[in-house]
Coordinates of C-alpha atoms in Angstrom, one line a residue:
M1 CA 16.3 -12.9 18.9
R2 CA 19.1 -15.6 18.6
V3 CA 20.9 -14.1 21.6
R4 CA 17.7 -14.1 23.7
R5 CA 16.9 -17.7 22.7
T6 CA 20.5 -18.8 23.6
L7 CA 20.3 -17.2 27.0
V8 CA 16.9 -18.7 27.7
A9 CA 18.2 -22.1 26.7
A10 CA 21.2 -21.7 28.9
A11 CA 19.0 -20.7 31.9
R12 CA 16.8 -23.6 31.3
G13 CA 19.7 -26.0 31.0
L14 CA 21.1 -24.7 34.3
G15 CA 17.8 -25.2 36.1
L16 CA 17.4 -28.7 34.6
A17 CA 21.0 -29.6 35.6
L18 CA 20.4 -28.6 39.2
V19 CA 17.0 -30.4 39.3
A20 CA 18.4 -33.5 37.7
E21 CA 21.4 -33.7 40.0
V22 CA 19.6 -33.0 43.3
G23 CA 16.1 -34.4 42.6
S24 CA 17.2 -37.6 40.9
I25 CA 19.8 -38.5 43.4
V26 CA 17.6 -37.8 46.4
L27 CA 14.6 -39.7 45.0
F28 CA 16.7 -42.6 43.8
V29 CA 18.3 -43.0 47.3
L30 CA 15.0 -42.6 49.1
T31 CA 13.1 -45.1 46.9
V32 CA 15.8 -47.8 47.0
L33 CA 16.2 -47.3 50.8
S34 CA 12.5 -47.5 51.3
M35 CA 12.3 -50.7 49.2
A36 CA 15.1 -52.2 51.2
L37 CA 13.3 -51.5 54.4
M38 CA 10.4 -53.6 53.3
V39 CA 12.1 -56.7 54.8
I40 CA 11.4 -55.3 58.2
G41 CA 7.9 -54.0 57.3
V42 CA 8.7 -50.2 57.5
G43 CA 9.1 -50.0 53.7
V44 CA 5.4 -51.0 53.2
L45 CA 4.5 -47.7 54.8
T46 CA 7.2 -45.5 53.1
T47 CA 7.5 -47.0 49.6
P48 CA 4.1 -45.7 48.3
A49 CA 5.1 -42.2 49.3
A50 CA 8.6 -42.5 47.8
V51 CA 7.3 -43.9 44.5
A52 CA 4.6 -41.3 44.3
S53 CA 7.3 -38.6 44.7
A54 CA 9.3 -40.2 41.9
R55 CA 6.2 -40.3 39.7
S56 CA 5.5 -36.7 40.3
F57 CA 9.1 -35.8 39.5
A58 CA 8.9 -37.8 36.2
Q59 CA 5.5 -36.3 35.4
W60 CA 6.9 -32.8 35.8
R61 CA 9.7 -33.7 33.4
R62 CA 7.2 -35.0 30.9
V63 CA 5.3 -31.6 31.1
W64 CA 8.5 -29.6 30.7
G65 CA 9.6 -31.9 27.9
H66 CA 6.5 -31.0 26.0
E67 CA 6.8 -27.3 26.7
V68 CA 10.6 -27.1 25.9
A69 CA 11.3 -29.7 23.3
G70 CA 7.8 -30.5 22.0
L71 CA 8.1 -34.2 23.0
D72 CA 5.1 -36.1 24.2
I73 CA 6.4 -38.7 26.7
P74 CA 3.5 -41.1 27.5
A75 CA 2.8 -42.5 30.9
A76 CA 1.0 -45.8 31.5
Y77 CA 0.6 -46.3 35.2
R78 CA -1.5 -49.2 36.4
P79 CA -4.7 -48.0 38.3
F80 CA -4.9 -48.8 42.0
P81 CA -7.5 -51.3 43.0
P82 CA -10.6 -49.9 44.6
G83 CA -10.8 -50.0 48.4
P84 CA -9.4 -48.0 51.3
A85 CA -6.0 -46.4 50.7
R86 CA -5.3 -46.0 54.4
G87 CA -4.6 -48.5 57.1
P88 CA -2.1 -51.4 56.9
V89 CA -4.1 -53.4 54.4
G90 CA -4.7 -50.5 52.1
R91 CA -1.1 -49.4 52.2
A92 CA 0.1 -53.0 51.5
R93 CA -2.2 -53.3 48.5
R94 CA -1.0 -50.0 47.1
C95 CA 2.6 -51.0 47.7
A96 CA 2.1 -54.3 45.9
V97 CA 0.5 -52.6 42.9
L98 CA 3.4 -50.1 42.7
L99 CA 6.0 -52.9 42.8
R100 CA 4.2 -54.9 40.1
D101 CA 3.9 -51.8 37.8
P102 CA 6.6 -51.8 35.1
A103 CA 6.5 -48.0 35.1
T104 CA 7.9 -47.9 38.6
W105 CA 11.0 -49.8 37.5
R106 CA 11.4 -47.7 34.4
E107 CA 11.5 -44.6 36.5
L108 CA 13.8 -46.1 39.1
L109 CA 16.2 -47.0 36.3
W110 CA 15.9 -43.5 34.7
L111 CA 16.8 -41.6 37.9
P112 CA 20.5 -42.4 38.0
V113 CA 20.8 -41.9 34.3
D114 CA 19.2 -38.5 34.7
A115 CA 21.6 -37.6 37.5
T116 CA 24.6 -38.4 35.3
A117 CA 24.1 -38.3 31.5
G118 CA 21.0 -36.1 31.8
F119 CA 22.9 -33.7 34.1
A120 CA 25.8 -33.4 31.6
L121 CA 23.5 -32.7 28.7
A122 CA 21.6 -30.0 30.6
L123 CA 24.7 -28.4 31.9
L124 CA 26.4 -28.0 28.5
P125 CA 24.3 -25.0 27.2
P126 CA 25.1 -22.8 30.2
S127 CA 28.7 -24.0 30.2
L128 CA 29.2 -23.1 26.6
V129 CA 27.8 -19.6 27.2
A130 CA 29.8 -19.0 30.3
Y131 CA 33.1 -20.2 28.8
G132 CA 32.4 -18.3 25.6
V133 CA 31.8 -15.0 27.4
A134 CA 34.9 -15.6 29.7
F135 CA 37.2 -16.2 26.7
V136 CA 35.9 -13.2 24.8
L137 CA 36.4 -10.9 27.8
L138 CA 39.7 -12.4 29.0
P139 CA 42.0 -9.8 27.3
L140 CA 39.9 -7.0 28.7
F141 CA 39.8 -8.6 32.1
Q142 CA 43.5 -9.1 32.0
W143 CA 44.1 -5.5 31.0
V144 CA 41.8 -4.0 33.7
T145 CA 42.9 -6.2 36.6
G146 CA 46.5 -7.0 35.7
L147 CA 46.4 -10.4 37.5
G148 CA 48.1 -12.1 34.7
T149 CA 49.6 -15.1 36.4
Q150 CA 46.7 -17.6 36.6
A151 CA 47.8 -21.0 35.2
L152 CA 45.5 -22.6 32.7
G153 CA 46.7 -26.2 33.1
F154 CA 48.2 -26.3 29.7
G155 CA 51.9 -26.5 30.4
P156 CA 53.4 -23.1 31.1
L157 CA 50.5 -21.1 29.7
T158 CA 49.0 -18.4 31.9
T159 CA 46.2 -15.9 31.4
D160 CA 48.8 -13.2 30.5
H161 CA 50.5 -15.3 27.9
P162 CA 50.4 -13.6 24.4
V163 CA 49.2 -16.8 22.7
V164 CA 46.3 -17.1 25.2
L165 CA 45.4 -13.4 24.8
L166 CA 45.3 -13.8 21.0
A167 CA 43.5 -17.1 20.9
A168 CA 40.9 -16.6 23.7
P169 CA 38.5 -14.2 21.9
P170 CA 38.2 -16.3 18.7
L171 CA 37.7 -19.4 20.8
G172 CA 35.1 -17.6 22.9
I173 CA 33.2 -16.5 19.8
A174 CA 33.3 -20.1 18.5
L175 CA 31.9 -21.4 21.8
L176 CA 29.1 -18.8 21.7
A177 CA 28.3 -19.7 18.1
L178 CA 28.2 -23.4 19.2
A179 CA 25.9 -22.4 22.1
A180 CA 23.6 -20.5 19.8
W181 CA 23.3 -23.5 17.4
G182 CA 23.6 -26.4 19.8
S183 CA 21.7 -25.4 23.0
P184 CA 18.3 -26.4 21.6
V185 CA 19.7 -29.6 20.3
L186 CA 21.3 -30.4 23.7
L187 CA 18.1 -29.7 25.6
R188 CA 16.2 -31.8 23.2
A189 CA 18.7 -34.6 23.7
H190 CA 18.2 -34.3 27.4
F191 CA 14.5 -35.0 27.1
R192 CA 15.1 -37.6 24.4
L193 CA 17.1 -39.5 27.0
A194 CA 14.2 -39.3 29.4
E195 CA 11.9 -40.4 26.6
V196 CA 14.0 -43.6 26.0
F197 CA 13.7 -44.7 29.6
L198 CA 10.1 -43.4 30.5
T199 CA 8.2 -44.5 27.4
P200 CA 6.3 -47.7 27.9
P201 CA 6.8 -50.6 25.5
R202 CA 4.6 -50.9 22.4
A203 CA 2.5 -53.6 23.9
E204 CA 1.4 -51.4 26.8
L205 CA 0.7 -48.5 24.5
A206 CA -1.4 -50.8 22.2
A207 CA -3.4 -52.0 25.2
R208 CA -3.9 -48.4 26.2
V209 CA -5.1 -47.4 22.7
A210 CA -7.5 -50.4 22.6
R211 CA -8.9 -49.3 26.0
L212 CA -9.3 -45.7 24.8
A213 CA -11.1 -46.9 21.7
E214 CA -13.5 -49.0 23.7
T215 CA -14.3 -46.2 26.1
R216 CA -14.7 -43.8 23.3
Q217 CA -17.3 -46.0 21.6
E218 CA -19.1 -46.5 24.9
A219 CA -19.1 -42.7 25.3
V220 CA -20.6 -42.3 21.8
N221 CA -23.3 -44.9 22.5
A222 CA -24.1 -43.3 25.9
S223 CA -24.4 -39.9 24.3
A224 CA -26.7 -41.2 21.6
A225 CA -28.9 -43.0 24.2
E226 CA -29.0 -39.8 26.3
L227 CA -30.1 -37.8 23.2
R228 CA -32.9 -40.3 22.4
R229 CA -34.1 -40.1 26.1
I230 CA -34.3 -36.3 25.9
E231 CA -36.2 -36.4 22.6
R232 CA -38.6 -39.0 24.0
D233 CA -39.2 -37.0 27.2
L234 CA -39.8 -33.8 25.2
H235 CA -42.2 -35.6 22.8
D236 CA -44.1 -37.5 25.4
G237 CA -44.1 -34.9 28.1
A238 CA -43.8 -31.1 27.6
Q239 CA -44.5 -31.2 23.9
A240 CA -47.7 -33.1 24.3
R241 CA -48.9 -30.8 27.1
L242 CA -48.1 -27.7 25.0
V243 CA -50.0 -29.1 22.0
A244 CA -53.0 -29.8 24.3
M245 CA -52.8 -26.4 25.7
G246 CA -52.8 -24.9 22.2
M247 CA -56.0 -26.8 21.4
N248 CA -57.6 -25.7 24.6
L249 CA -56.8 -22.1 23.9
G250 CA -58.4 -22.4 20.4
A251 CA -61.6 -23.8 22.1
I252 CA -61.5 -21.0 24.7
E253 CA -61.3 -18.5 21.9
A254 CA -64.5 -19.9 20.3
L255 CA -66.4 -20.1 23.7
V256 CA -65.3 -16.8 25.2
E257 CA -68.4 -15.0 23.9
K258 CA -70.9 -17.9 23.7
D259 CA -70.2 -19.6 27.0
P260 CA -67.9 -17.5 29.3
A261 CA -68.3 -19.9 32.2
R262 CA -67.1 -22.8 30.2
A263 CA -64.3 -20.7 28.7
K264 CA -63.2 -19.7 32.2
E265 CA -63.1 -23.3 33.3
M266 CA -61.0 -24.4 30.3
L267 CA -58.7 -21.4 30.9
G268 CA -57.9 -22.7 34.4
R269 CA -57.1 -26.1 33.0
A270 CA -54.8 -24.5 30.3
R271 CA -53.0 -22.5 33.0
Q272 CA -52.5 -25.7 35.0
S273 CA -51.2 -27.5 31.9
S274 CA -48.7 -24.7 31.3
A275 CA -47.4 -25.0 34.9
E276 CA -47.0 -28.7 34.5
A277 CA -45.2 -28.3 31.2
L278 CA -42.9 -25.8 32.8
T279 CA -42.2 -28.2 35.7
E280 CA -41.4 -31.0 33.2
L281 CA -39.1 -28.8 31.3
R282 CA -37.3 -27.8 34.5
D283 CA -36.9 -31.5 35.4
L284 CA -35.6 -32.2 31.9
V285 CA -33.0 -29.4 32.2
R286 CA -32.0 -30.6 35.6
G287 CA -31.5 -34.1 34.2
I288 CA -29.2 -32.7 31.5
H289 CA -27.1 -30.5 33.8
P290 CA -28.4 -29.5 37.2
P291 CA -28.0 -25.7 37.9
V292 CA -26.7 -26.4 41.4
L293 CA -23.9 -28.5 39.9
A294 CA -22.8 -25.7 37.6
E295 CA -23.0 -23.1 40.4
R296 CA -21.9 -24.9 43.6
G297 CA -20.0 -27.9 42.4
L298 CA -20.2 -31.7 43.0
G299 CA -20.4 -31.7 46.8
D300 CA -23.4 -29.4 47.0
A301 CA -25.1 -31.0 44.0
V302 CA -24.9 -34.4 45.7
R303 CA -26.3 -32.9 48.9
A304 CA -29.2 -31.4 47.0
L305 CA -29.7 -34.8 45.3
A306 CA -29.7 -36.5 48.7
L307 CA -32.5 -34.2 50.0
R308 CA -34.8 -35.4 47.1
M309 CA -34.3 -39.1 47.9
E310 CA -37.0 -41.1 49.7
L311 CA -34.5 -42.5 52.2
P312 CA -32.3 -40.5 54.6
V313 CA -28.9 -40.0 52.8
E314 CA -25.8 -38.8 54.7
V315 CA -23.2 -37.0 52.5
A316 CA -19.6 -36.3 53.5
V317 CA -17.5 -34.3 51.1
A318 CA -13.7 -33.7 51.4
L319 CA -12.8 -31.8 48.3
E320 CA -10.4 -28.8 48.5
R321 CA -11.3 -27.5 45.0
R322 CA -13.7 -28.2 42.2
V323 CA -12.8 -30.7 39.5
G324 CA -13.3 -30.2 35.8
A325 CA -16.9 -29.8 34.5
P326 CA -17.1 -32.9 32.3
L327 CA -15.8 -35.2 35.1
E328 CA -18.0 -33.4 37.7
S329 CA -21.1 -34.0 35.6
A330 CA -20.2 -37.7 35.0
A331 CA -19.6 -38.2 38.8
Y332 CA -22.9 -36.5 39.7
F333 CA -25.0 -38.7 37.4
A334 CA -23.1 -41.8 38.5
V335 CA -24.0 -41.0 42.1
S336 CA -27.5 -40.3 41.1
E337 CA -27.9 -43.6 39.4
V338 CA -26.4 -45.5 42.3
L339 CA -28.6 -43.8 44.8
T340 CA -31.7 -44.4 42.7
N341 CA -30.8 -48.1 42.5
A342 CA -30.3 -48.3 46.2
V343 CA -33.6 -46.6 47.0
K344 CA -35.5 -48.8 44.5
H345 CA -33.9 -52.2 45.1
S346 CA -31.8 -52.5 48.2
G347 CA -34.5 -52.3 50.9
A348 CA -32.1 -50.1 53.0
D349 CA -33.3 -47.6 55.5
R350 CA -30.2 -45.4 55.4
I351 CA -27.5 -44.5 52.8
R352 CA -24.1 -42.8 53.1
V353 CA -22.1 -41.1 50.4
D354 CA -18.4 -40.2 50.9
I355 CA -16.6 -38.0 48.3
G356 CA -12.9 -37.3 48.5
H357 CA -9.7 -36.8 46.4
T358 CA -6.7 -38.9 47.3
G359 CA -3.7 -40.1 45.4
G360 CA -4.6 -38.3 42.2
R361 CA -8.1 -39.9 42.1
L362 CA -11.6 -38.7 42.7
R363 CA -13.1 -41.4 45.0
I364 CA -16.8 -41.7 45.7
A365 CA -18.2 -44.5 48.0
V366 CA -21.9 -45.1 48.4
A367 CA -22.9 -47.5 51.2
D368 CA -26.3 -48.8 52.3
N369 CA -27.5 -51.3 54.9
G370 CA -29.9 -53.1 52.5
R371 CA -30.2 -56.8 51.6
G372 CA -27.3 -56.8 49.1
G373 CA -27.0 -58.9 46.0
A374 CA -26.2 -56.0 43.6
A375 CA -23.8 -56.4 40.7
P376 CA -23.1 -54.5 37.4
A377 CA -24.0 -57.5 35.2
S378 CA -26.6 -59.2 37.3
G379 CA -28.2 -58.5 40.7
D380 CA -31.4 -57.9 42.5
G381 CA -33.5 -57.2 39.5
A382 CA -32.5 -56.6 35.9
S383 CA -33.0 -52.8 36.3
Q384 CA -30.5 -52.7 39.1
G385 CA -27.9 -54.6 37.1
S386 CA -28.4 -52.6 34.0
G387 CA -28.2 -49.4 36.1
L388 CA -24.8 -50.3 37.5
R389 CA -23.6 -51.3 34.1
G390 CA -24.6 -47.9 32.8
V391 CA -22.6 -46.3 35.7
E392 CA -19.6 -48.5 34.7
R393 CA -19.8 -47.3 31.1
R394 CA -20.1 -43.7 32.2
L395 CA -17.0 -43.9 34.4
A396 CA -15.0 -45.8 31.7
T397 CA -15.0 -42.7 29.5
F398 CA -12.7 -41.2 32.1
D399 CA -10.7 -44.4 32.8
G400 CA -12.7 -44.7 36.0
V401 CA -13.4 -47.9 37.9
L402 CA -16.6 -49.2 39.5
T403 CA -16.4 -51.8 42.2
V404 CA -19.4 -53.3 43.9
S405 CA -19.2 -55.2 47.2
S406 CA -22.7 -56.6 47.9
P407 CA -22.8 -60.0 49.6
A408 CA -26.2 -61.6 50.1
G409 CA -27.8 -60.1 53.2
G410 CA -25.8 -56.9 52.8
P411 CA -24.5 -54.3 53.3
T412 CA -23.6 -52.9 49.9
L413 CA -20.6 -50.7 49.1
V414 CA -20.3 -49.2 45.6
T415 CA -17.0 -47.5 45.0
M416 CA -16.2 -45.2 42.1
E417 CA -12.7 -44.0 41.4
I418 CA -11.7 -41.7 38.6
P419 CA -8.1 -40.6 37.8
C420 CA -7.9 -36.8 38.2
E421 CA -5.4 -34.3 39.4
M422 CA -6.9 -31.3 41.2
P423 CA -6.4 -28.0 39.3
G424 CA -3.0 -26.5 40.1
A425 CA -1.3 -29.8 40.4
I426 CA 1.1 -31.4 37.9
P427 CA -1.1 -32.8 35.1
S428 CA -1.7 -36.5 35.0
E429 CA -2.5 -38.8 32.2
T430 CA -6.2 -38.3 32.7
P431 CA -6.8 -34.6 33.4
C432 CA -9.9 -33.3 35.1
A433 CA -11.0 -31.0 32.5

């Protein structure tokens, strides 16, 4: 077991050393060169891609640091502002956010350290194993090959010198013992070095914790409100109809022999009440978690939602894969609330919904050609403002951002962005599931 653990640590160290040397140097040079090219405007186009690559590289090391050394290295990236990510204006805005983010400069400072000290720490475990095995087998190798004249760099000593042949095996055993004991320590030191440079200051972590506490409380309040809504709908809707249907069945039982015609009439009403109760139960279940959302995903669920709207709604979906179920549900009900607000209050005659995933964020834009004036806190009617505020609270649970652009006279653009890596990608700070 100890031998296997040592060999695995040596293999991991060799892989880390290669990645640290090649990846860190390449990314550091590309990022610095891209930033230098900003003086002529080219860097504005290349810097977001270069910094994004460096972030993916750092994020991958965070994941491996957790798996190999059990270290949780936090990431505190500033969210991108809502708005288009493409085009000159969108790229310039993203570039400005990246350059103002302290995490960008922490990672840029870490890359050369990783290529030097990090490389050395990762290379020590495989080096100890390799030299240990070489020294242990040196006498056998010398006896089999008979080369015997290779200088060792220590004065006149060569590989066939008696002192070397006697001292090499004990030295090799000592190196292998050191590798067995020290390889996990060296790998942990490698990731500790990354932790020192990549961990954000306490102030940033405190702000992050405060934000998470706020969103958690909002999620609890939203769940309690949703539970009360379900209880109210059951009590006032399906439950009341079922109670009335039970009373009608009791009356039918008493009339079936005395007044068959009256009993038949009441039986028809009872059957109608049962159908209405079933419809209400189905609507209630659809309001909790629509079946089409569970079976077909967010895109098809929004398309089905659009078909039930009173206005024509155009839906464009650009998702390669499905996102996690909790986020999918939150995004669906957020879109549903925004569409309902638009239909009731905007006075629009057409609506468009665009759903896509770019830059590690699920982005949903709902646009209408109505009269405008919508806002989360206040807007065209209290119900509309409270509806958008509810969407904002729902998205905040996932660190999502709601932005409303709705000047008087219209049009209105509601943008929802939620941090989320697609399944199969390197996990981000806010996973999809």
